[in-house]
Tab-separated table of C-alpha atoms in Angstrom:
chain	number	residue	atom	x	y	z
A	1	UNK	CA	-4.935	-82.298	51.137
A	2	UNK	CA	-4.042	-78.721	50.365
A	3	UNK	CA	-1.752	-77.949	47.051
A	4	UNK	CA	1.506	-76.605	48.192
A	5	UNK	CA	2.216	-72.886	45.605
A	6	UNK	CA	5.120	-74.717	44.586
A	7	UNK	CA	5.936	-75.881	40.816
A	8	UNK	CA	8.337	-78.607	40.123
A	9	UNK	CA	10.197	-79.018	37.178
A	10	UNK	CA	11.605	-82.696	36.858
A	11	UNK	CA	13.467	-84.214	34.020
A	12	UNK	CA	16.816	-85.444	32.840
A	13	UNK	CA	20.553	-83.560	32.571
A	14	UNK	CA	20.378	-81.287	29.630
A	15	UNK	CA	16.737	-80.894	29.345
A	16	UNK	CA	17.164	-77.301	29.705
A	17	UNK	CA	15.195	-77.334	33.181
A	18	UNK	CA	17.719	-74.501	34.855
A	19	UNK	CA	17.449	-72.231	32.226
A	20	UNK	CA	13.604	-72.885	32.140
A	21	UNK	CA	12.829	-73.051	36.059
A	22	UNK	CA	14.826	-69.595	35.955
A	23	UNK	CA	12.349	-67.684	33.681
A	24	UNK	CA	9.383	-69.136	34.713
A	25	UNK	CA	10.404	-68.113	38.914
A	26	UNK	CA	11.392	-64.479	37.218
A	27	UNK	CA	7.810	-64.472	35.439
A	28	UNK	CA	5.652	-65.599	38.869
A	29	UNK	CA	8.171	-63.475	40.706
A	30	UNK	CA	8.820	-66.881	42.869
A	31	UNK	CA	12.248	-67.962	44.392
A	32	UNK	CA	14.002	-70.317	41.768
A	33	UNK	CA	15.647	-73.569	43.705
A	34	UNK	CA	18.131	-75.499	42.030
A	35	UNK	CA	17.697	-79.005	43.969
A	36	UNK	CA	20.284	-80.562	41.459
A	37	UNK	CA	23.270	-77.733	42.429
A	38	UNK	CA	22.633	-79.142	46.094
A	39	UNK	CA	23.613	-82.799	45.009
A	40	UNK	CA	26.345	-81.117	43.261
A	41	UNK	CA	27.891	-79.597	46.999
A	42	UNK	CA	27.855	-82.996	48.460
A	43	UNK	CA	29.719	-84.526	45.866
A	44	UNK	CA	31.942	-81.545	45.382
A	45	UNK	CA	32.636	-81.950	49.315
A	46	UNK	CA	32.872	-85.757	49.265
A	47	UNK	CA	35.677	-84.885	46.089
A	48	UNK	CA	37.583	-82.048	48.211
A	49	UNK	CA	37.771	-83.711	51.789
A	50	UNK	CA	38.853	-87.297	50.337
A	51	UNK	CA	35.080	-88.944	51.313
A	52	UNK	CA	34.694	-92.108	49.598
A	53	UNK	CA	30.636	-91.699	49.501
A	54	UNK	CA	30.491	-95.296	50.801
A	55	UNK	CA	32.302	-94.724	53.493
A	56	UNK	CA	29.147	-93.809	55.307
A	57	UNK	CA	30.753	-93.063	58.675
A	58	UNK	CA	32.716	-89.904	57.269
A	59	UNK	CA	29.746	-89.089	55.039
A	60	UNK	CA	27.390	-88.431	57.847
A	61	UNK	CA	30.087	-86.619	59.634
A	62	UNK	CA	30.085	-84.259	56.431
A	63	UNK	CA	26.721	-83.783	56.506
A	64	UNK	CA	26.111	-83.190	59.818
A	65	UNK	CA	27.801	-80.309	59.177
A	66	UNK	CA	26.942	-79.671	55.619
A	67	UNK	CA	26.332	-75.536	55.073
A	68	UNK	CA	24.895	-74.774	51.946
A	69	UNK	CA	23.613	-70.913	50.405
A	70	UNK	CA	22.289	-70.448	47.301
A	71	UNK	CA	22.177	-67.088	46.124
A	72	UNK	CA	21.122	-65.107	42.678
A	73	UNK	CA	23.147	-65.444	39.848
A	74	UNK	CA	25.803	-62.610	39.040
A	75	UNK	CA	25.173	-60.008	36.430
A	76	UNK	CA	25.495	-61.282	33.149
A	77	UNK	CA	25.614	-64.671	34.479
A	78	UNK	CA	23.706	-68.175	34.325
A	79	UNK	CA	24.073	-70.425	36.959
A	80	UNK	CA	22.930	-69.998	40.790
A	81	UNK	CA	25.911	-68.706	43.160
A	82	UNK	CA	26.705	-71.863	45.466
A	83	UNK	CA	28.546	-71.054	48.739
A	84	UNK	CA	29.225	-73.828	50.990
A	85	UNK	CA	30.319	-73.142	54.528
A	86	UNK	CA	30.951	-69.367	53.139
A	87	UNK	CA	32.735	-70.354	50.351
A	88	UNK	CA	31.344	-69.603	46.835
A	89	UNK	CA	32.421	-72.890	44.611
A	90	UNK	CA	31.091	-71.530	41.467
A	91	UNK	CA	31.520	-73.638	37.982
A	92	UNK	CA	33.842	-75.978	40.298
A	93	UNK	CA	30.353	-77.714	40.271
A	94	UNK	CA	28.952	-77.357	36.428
A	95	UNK	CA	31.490	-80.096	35.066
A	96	UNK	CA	30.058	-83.143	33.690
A	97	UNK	CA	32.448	-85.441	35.881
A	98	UNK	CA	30.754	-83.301	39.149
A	99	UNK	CA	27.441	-84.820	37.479
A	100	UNK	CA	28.394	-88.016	37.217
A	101	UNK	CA	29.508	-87.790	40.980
A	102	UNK	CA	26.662	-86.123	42.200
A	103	UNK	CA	24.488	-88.873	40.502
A	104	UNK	CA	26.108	-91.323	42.900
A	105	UNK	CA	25.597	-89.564	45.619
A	106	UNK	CA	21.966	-88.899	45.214
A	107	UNK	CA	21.589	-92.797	45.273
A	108	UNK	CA	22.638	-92.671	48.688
A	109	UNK	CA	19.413	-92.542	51.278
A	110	UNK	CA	21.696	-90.702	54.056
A	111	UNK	CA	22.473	-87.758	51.507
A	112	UNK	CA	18.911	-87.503	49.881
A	113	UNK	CA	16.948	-87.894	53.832
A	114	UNK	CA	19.220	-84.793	54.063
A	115	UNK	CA	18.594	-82.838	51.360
A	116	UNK	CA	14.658	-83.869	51.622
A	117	UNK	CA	14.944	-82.254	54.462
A	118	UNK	CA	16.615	-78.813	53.886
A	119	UNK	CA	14.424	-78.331	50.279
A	120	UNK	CA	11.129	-78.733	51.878
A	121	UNK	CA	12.839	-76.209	55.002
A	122	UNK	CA	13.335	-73.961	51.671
A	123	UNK	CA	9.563	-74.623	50.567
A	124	UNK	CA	7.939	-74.325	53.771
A	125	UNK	CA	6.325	-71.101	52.579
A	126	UNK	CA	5.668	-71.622	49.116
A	127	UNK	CA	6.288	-69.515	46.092
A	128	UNK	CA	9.226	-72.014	44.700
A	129	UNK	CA	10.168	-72.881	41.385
A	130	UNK	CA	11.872	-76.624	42.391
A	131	UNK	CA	13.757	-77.771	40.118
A	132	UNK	CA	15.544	-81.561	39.996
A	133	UNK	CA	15.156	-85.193	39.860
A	134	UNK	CA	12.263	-85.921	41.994
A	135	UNK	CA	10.619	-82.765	43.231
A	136	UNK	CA	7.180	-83.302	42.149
A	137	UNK	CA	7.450	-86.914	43.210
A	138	UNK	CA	9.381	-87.180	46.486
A	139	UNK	CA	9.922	-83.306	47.458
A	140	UNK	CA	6.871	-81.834	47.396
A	141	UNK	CA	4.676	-84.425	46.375
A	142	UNK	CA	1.498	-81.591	47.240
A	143	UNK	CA	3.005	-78.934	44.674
A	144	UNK	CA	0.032	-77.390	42.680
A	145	UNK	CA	2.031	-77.264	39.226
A	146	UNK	CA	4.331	-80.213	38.408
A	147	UNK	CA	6.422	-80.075	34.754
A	148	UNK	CA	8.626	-83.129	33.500
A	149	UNK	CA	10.982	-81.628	30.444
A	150	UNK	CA	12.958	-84.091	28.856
A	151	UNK	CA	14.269	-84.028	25.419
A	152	UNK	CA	16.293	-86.965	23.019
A	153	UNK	CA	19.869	-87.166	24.697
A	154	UNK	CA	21.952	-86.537	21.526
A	155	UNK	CA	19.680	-83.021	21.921
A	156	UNK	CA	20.799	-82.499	25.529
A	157	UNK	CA	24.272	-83.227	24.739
A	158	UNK	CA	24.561	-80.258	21.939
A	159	UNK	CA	22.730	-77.627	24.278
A	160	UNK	CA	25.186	-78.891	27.695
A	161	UNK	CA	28.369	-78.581	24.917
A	162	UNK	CA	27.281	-75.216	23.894
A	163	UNK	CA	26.541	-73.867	27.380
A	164	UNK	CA	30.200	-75.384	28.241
A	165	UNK	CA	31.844	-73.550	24.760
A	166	UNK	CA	30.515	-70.679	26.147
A	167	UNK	CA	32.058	-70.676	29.516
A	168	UNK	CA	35.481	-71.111	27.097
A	169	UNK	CA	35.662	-75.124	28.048
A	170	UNK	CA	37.103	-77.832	25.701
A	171	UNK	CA	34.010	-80.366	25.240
A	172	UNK	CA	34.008	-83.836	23.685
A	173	UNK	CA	30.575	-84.391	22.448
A	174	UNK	CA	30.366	-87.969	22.162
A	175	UNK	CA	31.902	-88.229	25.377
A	176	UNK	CA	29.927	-86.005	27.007
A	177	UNK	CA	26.643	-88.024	24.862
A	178	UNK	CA	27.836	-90.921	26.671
A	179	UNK	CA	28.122	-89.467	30.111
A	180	UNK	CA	24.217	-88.218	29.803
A	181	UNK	CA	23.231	-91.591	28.612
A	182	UNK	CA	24.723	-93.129	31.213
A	183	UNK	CA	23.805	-91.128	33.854
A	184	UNK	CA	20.105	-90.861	32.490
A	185	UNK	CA	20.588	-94.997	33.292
A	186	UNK	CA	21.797	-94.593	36.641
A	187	UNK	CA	19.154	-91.874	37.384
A	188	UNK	CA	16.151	-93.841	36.233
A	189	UNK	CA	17.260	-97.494	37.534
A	190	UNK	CA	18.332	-96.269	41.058
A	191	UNK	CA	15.744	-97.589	44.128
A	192	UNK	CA	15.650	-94.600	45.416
A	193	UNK	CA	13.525	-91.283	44.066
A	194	UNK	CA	14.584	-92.361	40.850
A	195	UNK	CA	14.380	-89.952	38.204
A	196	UNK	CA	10.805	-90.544	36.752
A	197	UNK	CA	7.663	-87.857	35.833
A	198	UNK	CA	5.166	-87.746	38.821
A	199	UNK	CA	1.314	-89.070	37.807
A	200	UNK	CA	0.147	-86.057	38.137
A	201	UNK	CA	2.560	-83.715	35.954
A	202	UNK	CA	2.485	-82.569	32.479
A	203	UNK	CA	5.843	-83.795	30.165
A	204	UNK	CA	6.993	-81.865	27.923
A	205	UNK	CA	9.526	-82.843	25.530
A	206	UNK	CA	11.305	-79.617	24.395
A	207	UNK	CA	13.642	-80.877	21.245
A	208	UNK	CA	11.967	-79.049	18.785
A	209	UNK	CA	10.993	-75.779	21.800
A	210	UNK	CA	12.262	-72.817	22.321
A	211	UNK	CA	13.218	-71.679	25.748
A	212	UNK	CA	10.198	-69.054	25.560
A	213	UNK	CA	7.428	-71.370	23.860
A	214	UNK	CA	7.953	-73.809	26.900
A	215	UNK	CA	7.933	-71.007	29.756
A	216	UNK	CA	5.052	-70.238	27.580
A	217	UNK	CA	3.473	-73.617	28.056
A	218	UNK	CA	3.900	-74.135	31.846
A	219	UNK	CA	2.653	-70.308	32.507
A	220	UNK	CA	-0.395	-70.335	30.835
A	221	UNK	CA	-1.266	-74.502	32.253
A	222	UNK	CA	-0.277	-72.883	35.787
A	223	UNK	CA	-2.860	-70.055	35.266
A	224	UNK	CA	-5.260	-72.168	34.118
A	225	UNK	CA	-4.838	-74.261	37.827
A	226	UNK	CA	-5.138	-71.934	39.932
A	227	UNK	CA	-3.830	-73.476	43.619
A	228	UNK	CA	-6.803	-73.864	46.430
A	229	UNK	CA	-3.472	-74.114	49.070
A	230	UNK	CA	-3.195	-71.934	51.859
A	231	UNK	CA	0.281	-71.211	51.510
C-alpha cells in the first residue's frame, strides 16, 4: 500500500513530543497536530457539563456534537490554541489532573472511534506532523515516518514541572512523578490503542537529547526515506 506523507510521533507524557512535533512540522513546513490536546477537549467537556465518562448515553450526546479547532500557537507562546464550539479553553487543558482525565477517556472506544475519525479527516491530505498515543499504530498506520520518544519518568517529570514553573504554577514534583507513572500504567495496560511504539518506527529515548539533536535525528532519518505515497 502507498505511505501516507504523514510522520507520527508516539510516546509517553513528558517525553517532550509537543515541543519536538512542533519544530520538526516548522522545519518540513507541515501542519503540526496535537492528537493528545483533542483527548484533552473531551475530558475538559465531560469535566464542565457534569458527564460522568461512563455514563455513555450523555457521552455520545456530547460527542455528537463535539466542535473542536486547533489553531497556531500565540506569539511568544507554546501550546496549540484549542477552541471548542468557539470557545478558546487555553491552559484550562495543560493541568496534570486534565491528563489524568483525558487518559480515561481515551480508554473509552466511543471517544477514540471519534477522534479516529476526525484525525485521519485532518490527515486526509498529508503533510502532518501527528503527534499522540497511537498515531503511527492506530491513526495512520500507512505514515511514511513513524518516531516513538520516550524518556525515564523521573526525566519527564522535571521537564513537565519546569514547563508548569514557567507558566507561574505551583508544582509538586513527586506528585506530579507519580501522576506520570501512573498514567504511563494506565496508557500502556489499556485494551484499546494502548500506548506502545509501532513495528515499524524508530524510538528514541531523549534523556540525555537536546530538543535540536532529536529534531536533528528524525529530519535527517525522514530524508533518508523518502515517501513513494501519492499524497
Amino acid at each position: 500500500m502507498d505511505k501516507q506523507r504523514i510522520v507520527t510521533i508516539d510516546g509517553p507524557s513528558g517525553g517532550g513530543k509537543s515541543t519536538v512535533s512542533r519544530a520538526l512540522a516548522a522545519k518540513l513546513h507541515f501542519t503540526y497536530l496535537d492528537t493528545g490536546a483533542m483527548y484533552r477537549a473531551v475530558a475538559f467537556q465531560c469535566r464542565h457539563k457534569g458527564i460522568d465518562p461512563a455514563d455513555d448515553h450523555r457521552l455520545e450526546a456530547l460527542l455528537a456534537t463535539f466542535r473542536i479547532e486547533l489553531l497556531p500557537p500565540n506569539p511568544g507562546e507554546d501550546d496549540v490554541r484549542v477552541l471548542i464550539d468557539s470557545q478558546e479553553v487555553g491552559s484550562q487543558l495543560r493541568t496534570p489532573e486534565m491528563g489524568m482525565l483525558a487518559s480515561r477517556v481515551s480508554a473509552l472506544p466511543l471517544v477514540r472511534l471519534t477522534l479516529t475519525r476526525l484525525q485521519r479527516e485532518i490527515g486526509a491530505g498529508g503533510r502532518i506532523v501527528a503527534e499522540g498515543r497511537d498515531t503511527g499504530t492506530v491513526v495512520f498506520p500507512q505514515a511514511a515516518w513513524k518516531f516513538f520518544l520516550d524518556a525515564g519518568p523521573e526525566v519527564r517529570a522535571r521537564r513537565r514541572a519546569a514547563q508548569l514553573r514557567g507558566k507561574g504554577e505551583h508544582v509538586d514534583e513527586q506528585q506530579l512523578l507519580a501522576q506520570i507513572i501512573q498514567r504511563d500504567r494506565d496508557d500502556r495496560e489499556r485494551s484499546l490503542a494502548p500506548l506502545k511504539a509501532a513495528p515499524d518506527a524508530l524510538c528514541i529515548d531523549s534523556t540525555g537529547l537536546a530538543i535540536e539533536e532529536v529534531v536533528r535525528r528524525m529530519y535527517d532519518k525522514i530524508l533518508a526515506t523518502p515517501c513513494c505515497g501519492k499524497q
